[in-house]
Short mmCIF file of C-alpha atoms in Angstrom, two decimals:
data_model
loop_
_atom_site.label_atom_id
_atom_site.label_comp_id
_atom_site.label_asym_id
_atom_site.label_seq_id
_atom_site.Cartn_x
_atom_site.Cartn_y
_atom_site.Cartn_z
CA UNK A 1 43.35 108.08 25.34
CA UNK A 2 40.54 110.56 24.04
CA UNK A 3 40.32 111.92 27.71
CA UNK A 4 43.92 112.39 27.98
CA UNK A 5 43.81 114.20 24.48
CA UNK A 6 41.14 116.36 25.72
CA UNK A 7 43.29 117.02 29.05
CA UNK A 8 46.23 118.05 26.67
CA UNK A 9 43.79 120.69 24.61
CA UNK A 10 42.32 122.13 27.76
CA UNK A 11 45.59 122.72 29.14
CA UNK A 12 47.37 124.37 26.36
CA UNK A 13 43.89 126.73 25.60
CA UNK A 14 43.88 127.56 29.37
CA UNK A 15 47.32 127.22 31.09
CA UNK A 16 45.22 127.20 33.89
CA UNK A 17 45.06 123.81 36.56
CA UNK A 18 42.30 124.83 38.28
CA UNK A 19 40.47 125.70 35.25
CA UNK A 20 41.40 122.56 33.37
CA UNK A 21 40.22 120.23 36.41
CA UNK A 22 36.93 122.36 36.11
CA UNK A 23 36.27 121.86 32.77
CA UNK A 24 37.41 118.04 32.78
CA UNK A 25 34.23 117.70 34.74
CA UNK A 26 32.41 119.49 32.30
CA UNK A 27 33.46 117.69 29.63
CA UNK A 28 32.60 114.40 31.00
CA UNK A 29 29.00 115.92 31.60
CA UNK A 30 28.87 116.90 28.04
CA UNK A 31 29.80 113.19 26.90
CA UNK A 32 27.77 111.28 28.97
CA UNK A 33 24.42 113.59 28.86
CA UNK A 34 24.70 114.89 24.92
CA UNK A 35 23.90 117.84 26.84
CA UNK A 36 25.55 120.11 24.34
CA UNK A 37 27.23 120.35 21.08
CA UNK A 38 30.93 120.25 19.60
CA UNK A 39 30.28 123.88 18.76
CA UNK A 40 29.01 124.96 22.13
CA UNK A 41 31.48 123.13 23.68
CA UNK A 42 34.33 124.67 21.62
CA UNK A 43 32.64 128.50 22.40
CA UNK A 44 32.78 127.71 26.12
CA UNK A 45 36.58 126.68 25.68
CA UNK A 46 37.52 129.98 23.83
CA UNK A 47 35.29 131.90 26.10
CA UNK A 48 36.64 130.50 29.15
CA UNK A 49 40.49 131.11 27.47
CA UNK A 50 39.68 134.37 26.58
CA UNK A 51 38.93 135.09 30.64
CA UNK A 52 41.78 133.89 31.87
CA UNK A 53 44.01 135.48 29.48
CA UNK A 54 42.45 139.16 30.36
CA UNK A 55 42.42 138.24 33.90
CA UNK A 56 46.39 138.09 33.91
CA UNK A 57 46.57 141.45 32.38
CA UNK A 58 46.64 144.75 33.74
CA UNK A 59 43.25 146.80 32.57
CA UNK A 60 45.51 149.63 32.14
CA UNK A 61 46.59 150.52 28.68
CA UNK A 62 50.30 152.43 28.85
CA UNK A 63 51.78 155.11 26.53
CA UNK A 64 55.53 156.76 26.65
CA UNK A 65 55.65 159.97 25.36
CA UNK A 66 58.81 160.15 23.41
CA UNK A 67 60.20 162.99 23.77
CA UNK A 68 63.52 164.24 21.54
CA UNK A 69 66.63 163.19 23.40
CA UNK A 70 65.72 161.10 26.15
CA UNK A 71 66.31 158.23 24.56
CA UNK A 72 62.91 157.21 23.61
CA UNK A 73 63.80 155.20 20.75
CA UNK A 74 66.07 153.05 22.37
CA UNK A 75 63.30 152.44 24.86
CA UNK A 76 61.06 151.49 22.76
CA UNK A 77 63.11 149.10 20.74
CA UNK A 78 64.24 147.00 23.64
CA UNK A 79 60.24 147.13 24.61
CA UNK A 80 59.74 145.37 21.38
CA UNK A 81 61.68 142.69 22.04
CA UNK A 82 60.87 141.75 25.74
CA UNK A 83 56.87 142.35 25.33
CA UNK A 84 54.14 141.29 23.17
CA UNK A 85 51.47 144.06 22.04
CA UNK A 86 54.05 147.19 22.06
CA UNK A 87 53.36 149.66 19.50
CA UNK A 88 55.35 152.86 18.37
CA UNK A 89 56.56 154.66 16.02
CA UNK A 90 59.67 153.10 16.90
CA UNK A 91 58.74 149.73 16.43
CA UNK A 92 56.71 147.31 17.07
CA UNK A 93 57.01 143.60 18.82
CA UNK A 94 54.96 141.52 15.88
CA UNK A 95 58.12 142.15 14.02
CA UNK A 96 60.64 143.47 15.81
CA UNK A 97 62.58 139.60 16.11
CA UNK A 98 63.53 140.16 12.55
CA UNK A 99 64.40 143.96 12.22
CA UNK A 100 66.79 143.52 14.51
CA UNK A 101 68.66 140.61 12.90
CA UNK A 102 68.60 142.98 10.10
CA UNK A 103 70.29 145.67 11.88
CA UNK A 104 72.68 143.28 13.00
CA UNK A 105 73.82 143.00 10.11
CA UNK A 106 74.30 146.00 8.80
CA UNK A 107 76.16 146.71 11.63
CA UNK A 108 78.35 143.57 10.53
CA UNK A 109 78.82 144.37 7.24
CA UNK A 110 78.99 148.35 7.24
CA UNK A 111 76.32 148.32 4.75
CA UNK A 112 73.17 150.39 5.85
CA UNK A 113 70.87 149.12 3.19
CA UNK A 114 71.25 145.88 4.70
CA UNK A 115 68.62 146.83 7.30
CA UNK A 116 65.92 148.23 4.49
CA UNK A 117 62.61 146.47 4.45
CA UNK A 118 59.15 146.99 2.74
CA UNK A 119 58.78 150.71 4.72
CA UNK A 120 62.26 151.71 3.33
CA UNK A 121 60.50 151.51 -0.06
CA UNK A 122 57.29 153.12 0.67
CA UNK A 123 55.89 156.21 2.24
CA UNK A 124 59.64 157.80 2.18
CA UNK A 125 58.95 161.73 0.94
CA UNK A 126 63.10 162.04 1.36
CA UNK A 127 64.25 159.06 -0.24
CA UNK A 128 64.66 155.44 0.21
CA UNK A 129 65.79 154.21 3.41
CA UNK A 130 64.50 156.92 5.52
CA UNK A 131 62.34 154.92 7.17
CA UNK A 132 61.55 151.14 7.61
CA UNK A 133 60.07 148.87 10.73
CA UNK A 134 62.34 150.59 13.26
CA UNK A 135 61.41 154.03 12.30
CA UNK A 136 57.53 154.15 10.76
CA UNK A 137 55.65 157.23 9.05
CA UNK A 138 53.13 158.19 11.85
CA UNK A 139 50.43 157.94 9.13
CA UNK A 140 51.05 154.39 8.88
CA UNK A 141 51.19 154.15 12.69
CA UNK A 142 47.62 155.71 12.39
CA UNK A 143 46.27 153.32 10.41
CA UNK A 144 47.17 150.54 11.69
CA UNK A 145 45.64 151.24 14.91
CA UNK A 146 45.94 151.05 18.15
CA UNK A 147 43.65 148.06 19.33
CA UNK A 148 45.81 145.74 20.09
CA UNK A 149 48.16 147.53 22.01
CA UNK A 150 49.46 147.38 25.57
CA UNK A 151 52.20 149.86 25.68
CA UNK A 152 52.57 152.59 23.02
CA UNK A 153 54.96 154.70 22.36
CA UNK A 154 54.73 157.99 19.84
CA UNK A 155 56.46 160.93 18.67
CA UNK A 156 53.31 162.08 17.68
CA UNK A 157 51.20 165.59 18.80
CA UNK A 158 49.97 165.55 21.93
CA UNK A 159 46.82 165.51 21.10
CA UNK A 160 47.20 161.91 19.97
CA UNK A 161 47.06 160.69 23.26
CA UNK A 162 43.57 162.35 23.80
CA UNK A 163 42.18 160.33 21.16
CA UNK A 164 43.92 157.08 22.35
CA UNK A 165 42.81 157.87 25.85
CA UNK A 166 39.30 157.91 24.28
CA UNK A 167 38.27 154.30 24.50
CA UNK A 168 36.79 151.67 26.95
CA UNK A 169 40.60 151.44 29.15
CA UNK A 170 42.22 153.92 31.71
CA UNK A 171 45.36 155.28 30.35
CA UNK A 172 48.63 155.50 32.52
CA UNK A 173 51.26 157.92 30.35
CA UNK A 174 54.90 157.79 31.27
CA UNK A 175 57.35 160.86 30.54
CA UNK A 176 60.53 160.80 30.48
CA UNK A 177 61.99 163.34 32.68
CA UNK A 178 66.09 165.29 32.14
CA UNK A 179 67.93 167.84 33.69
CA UNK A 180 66.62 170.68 31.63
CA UNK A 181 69.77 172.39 31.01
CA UNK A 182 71.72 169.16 29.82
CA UNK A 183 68.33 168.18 27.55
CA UNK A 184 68.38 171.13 25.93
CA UNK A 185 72.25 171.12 25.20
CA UNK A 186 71.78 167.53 23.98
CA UNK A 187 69.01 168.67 21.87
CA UNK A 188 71.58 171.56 20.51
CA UNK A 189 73.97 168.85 19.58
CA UNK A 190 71.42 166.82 18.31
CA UNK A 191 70.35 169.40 14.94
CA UNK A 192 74.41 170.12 15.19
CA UNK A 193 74.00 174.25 16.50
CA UNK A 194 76.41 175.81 18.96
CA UNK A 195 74.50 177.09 21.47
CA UNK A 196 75.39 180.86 21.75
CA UNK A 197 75.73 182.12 25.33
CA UNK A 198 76.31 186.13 24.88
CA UNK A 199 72.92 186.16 22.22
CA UNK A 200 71.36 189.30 23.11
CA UNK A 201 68.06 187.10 22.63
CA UNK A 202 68.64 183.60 24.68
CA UNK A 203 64.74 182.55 24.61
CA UNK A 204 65.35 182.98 20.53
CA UNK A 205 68.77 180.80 21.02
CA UNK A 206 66.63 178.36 23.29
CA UNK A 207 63.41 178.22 21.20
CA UNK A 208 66.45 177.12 18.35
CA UNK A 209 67.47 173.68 20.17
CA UNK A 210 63.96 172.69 21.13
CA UNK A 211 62.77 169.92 19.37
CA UNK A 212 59.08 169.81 19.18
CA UNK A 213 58.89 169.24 22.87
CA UNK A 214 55.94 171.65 22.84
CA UNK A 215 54.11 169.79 20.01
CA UNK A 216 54.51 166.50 21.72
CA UNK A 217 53.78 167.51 25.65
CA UNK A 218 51.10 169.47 26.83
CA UNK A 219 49.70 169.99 30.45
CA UNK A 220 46.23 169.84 29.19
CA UNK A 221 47.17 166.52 29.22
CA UNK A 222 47.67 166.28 32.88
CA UNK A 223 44.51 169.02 33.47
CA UNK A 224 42.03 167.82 31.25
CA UNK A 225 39.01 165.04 31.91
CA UNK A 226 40.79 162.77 29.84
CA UNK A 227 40.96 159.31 31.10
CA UNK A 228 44.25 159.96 31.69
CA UNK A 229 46.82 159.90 34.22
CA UNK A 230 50.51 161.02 34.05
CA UNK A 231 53.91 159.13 35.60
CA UNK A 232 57.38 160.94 34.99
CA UNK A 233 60.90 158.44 35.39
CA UNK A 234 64.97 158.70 35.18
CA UNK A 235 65.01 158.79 30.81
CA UNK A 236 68.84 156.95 32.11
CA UNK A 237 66.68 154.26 33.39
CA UNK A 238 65.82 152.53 31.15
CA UNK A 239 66.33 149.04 32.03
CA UNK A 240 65.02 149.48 35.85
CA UNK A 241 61.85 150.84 33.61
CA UNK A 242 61.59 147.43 31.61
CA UNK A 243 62.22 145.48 34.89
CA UNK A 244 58.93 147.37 36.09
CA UNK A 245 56.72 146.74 33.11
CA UNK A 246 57.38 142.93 34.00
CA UNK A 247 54.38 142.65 36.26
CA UNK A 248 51.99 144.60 33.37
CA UNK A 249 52.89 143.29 30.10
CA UNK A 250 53.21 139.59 28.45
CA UNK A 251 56.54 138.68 27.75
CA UNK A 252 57.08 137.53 24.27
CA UNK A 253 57.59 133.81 23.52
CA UNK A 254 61.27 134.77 21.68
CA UNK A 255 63.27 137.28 23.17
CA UNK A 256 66.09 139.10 21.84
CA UNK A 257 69.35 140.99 22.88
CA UNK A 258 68.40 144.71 21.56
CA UNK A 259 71.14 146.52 19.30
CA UNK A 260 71.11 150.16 20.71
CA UNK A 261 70.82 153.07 18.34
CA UNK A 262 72.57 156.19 18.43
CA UNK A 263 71.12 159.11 17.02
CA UNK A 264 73.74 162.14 18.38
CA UNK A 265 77.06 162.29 17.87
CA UNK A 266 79.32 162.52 21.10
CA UNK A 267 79.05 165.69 22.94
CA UNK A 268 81.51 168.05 23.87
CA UNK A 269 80.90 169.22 27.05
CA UNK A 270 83.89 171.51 27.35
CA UNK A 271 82.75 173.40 24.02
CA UNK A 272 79.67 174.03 25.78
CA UNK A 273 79.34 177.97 27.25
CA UNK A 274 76.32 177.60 29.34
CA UNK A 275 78.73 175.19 32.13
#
């Protein structure tokens, strides 16, 4: 019965058969020869867990660099609640479960505040509500660190990823890639200007619908010796792209259906000059 207890504990710390029938043996040694202690016994176990847990990961650590209007947020939301260790400024999946029961129901009841948590109360320089676990100060983002993270996902300066990209793991960075034109007429739409095609200055009527893609992107990151490496994909892709990550991320233990968010109201594409 103590065996088959043991066999139970070595399974669920391993998950591994082969591992388990290796350690069995082990075990057995231990008890028969007093060879080594409870304690050293237990730091092999965790050790040994601890191996084959990395050893079903992918050494790569993987950012998305949101960019405005490409639906980034969406993205990372649904990340959230298919894979453990995402992190963004979007959300991330340690609590994700819960923020989106909560905007659930504020979609069921029409009442917004029904989705405020602790951030809606804190850190909010415009009010209450502005942000919460589905939209988080990048300060706060900052702090809390990026250690345990798999995939990450920022609206951040570019220069963020440098520093990221500074420890002991390759980075693999993921852009989002748009027709140009139709990006920047959704990014017109987005801060609510009509985009003005007889304006004596168009790179001034341009430079007005950009939203800090400039700030956020920069080829240095592509140029530079900085443990980087760059992948675009379709930004209308987005569930091909989770599909993808299957094979380099651990899928949570609790899943959820995502509740998209829309951040733009409809376009008009007839009201647009520049088709």
């Amino acid at each position: 019965e103590n065996m088959d207890n043991v066999t139970r504990q070595l399974k669920l710390q391993l998950g591994s058969t082969a591992n388990v029938k290796i350690l069995m043996l082990l075990t057995i040694f231990f008890f028969v020869g007093g060879q080594f202690s409870w304690s050293q016994q237990r730091a092999l176990l965790e050790e040994s867990s601890q191996h084959n847990h990395l050893s079903q990961k992918s050494p790569i650590l993987y950012g998305h660099v949101h960019i405005a209007k490409t639906s980034g947020s969406n993205l990372n939301g649904a990340m959230t609640l298919r894979y453990s260790h995402v992190c963004g400024n979007k959300g991330y999946s340690y609590d994700a479960y819960q923020l989106n029961l909560r905007r659930q129901k504020a979609k069921d009841t029409g009442h917004f505040s029904d989705q405020y948590d602790i951030y809606s109360q804190i850190g909010n320089p415009r009010g209450v509500g502005t942000f919460n676990r589905g939209r988080i100060p990048i300060p706060f983002v900052r702090e809390i660190g990026f250690e345990e993270c798999d995939w990450i996902s920022l609206e951040g300066r570019w220069e963020e990823w440098v520093k990221i990209a500074s420890g002991p793991f390759p980075m693999e960075l993921h852009v989002p890639c748009r027709d140009p034109v139709d990006h920047l007429m959704s990014q017109c739409n987005h801060i609510e200007k009509q985009f003005n095609c007889q304006a004596e200055d168009l790179r001034q009527e341009i430079d007005g619908c950009i939203v800090e893609v400039p700030v956020r992107f920069n080829k240095e990151l592509e140029e530079g010796e900085n443990n980087l490496s760059l992948k675009c994909f379709d930004f209308r892709q987005n569930k091909p792209y989770l599909d993808i990550m299957e094979d380099k991320l651990e899928t949570r233990r609790i899943q959820g259906d995502y509740l998209p968010r829309n951040s733009n109201k409809s376009r008009d594409r007839e009201n647009e000059c520049i088709w």
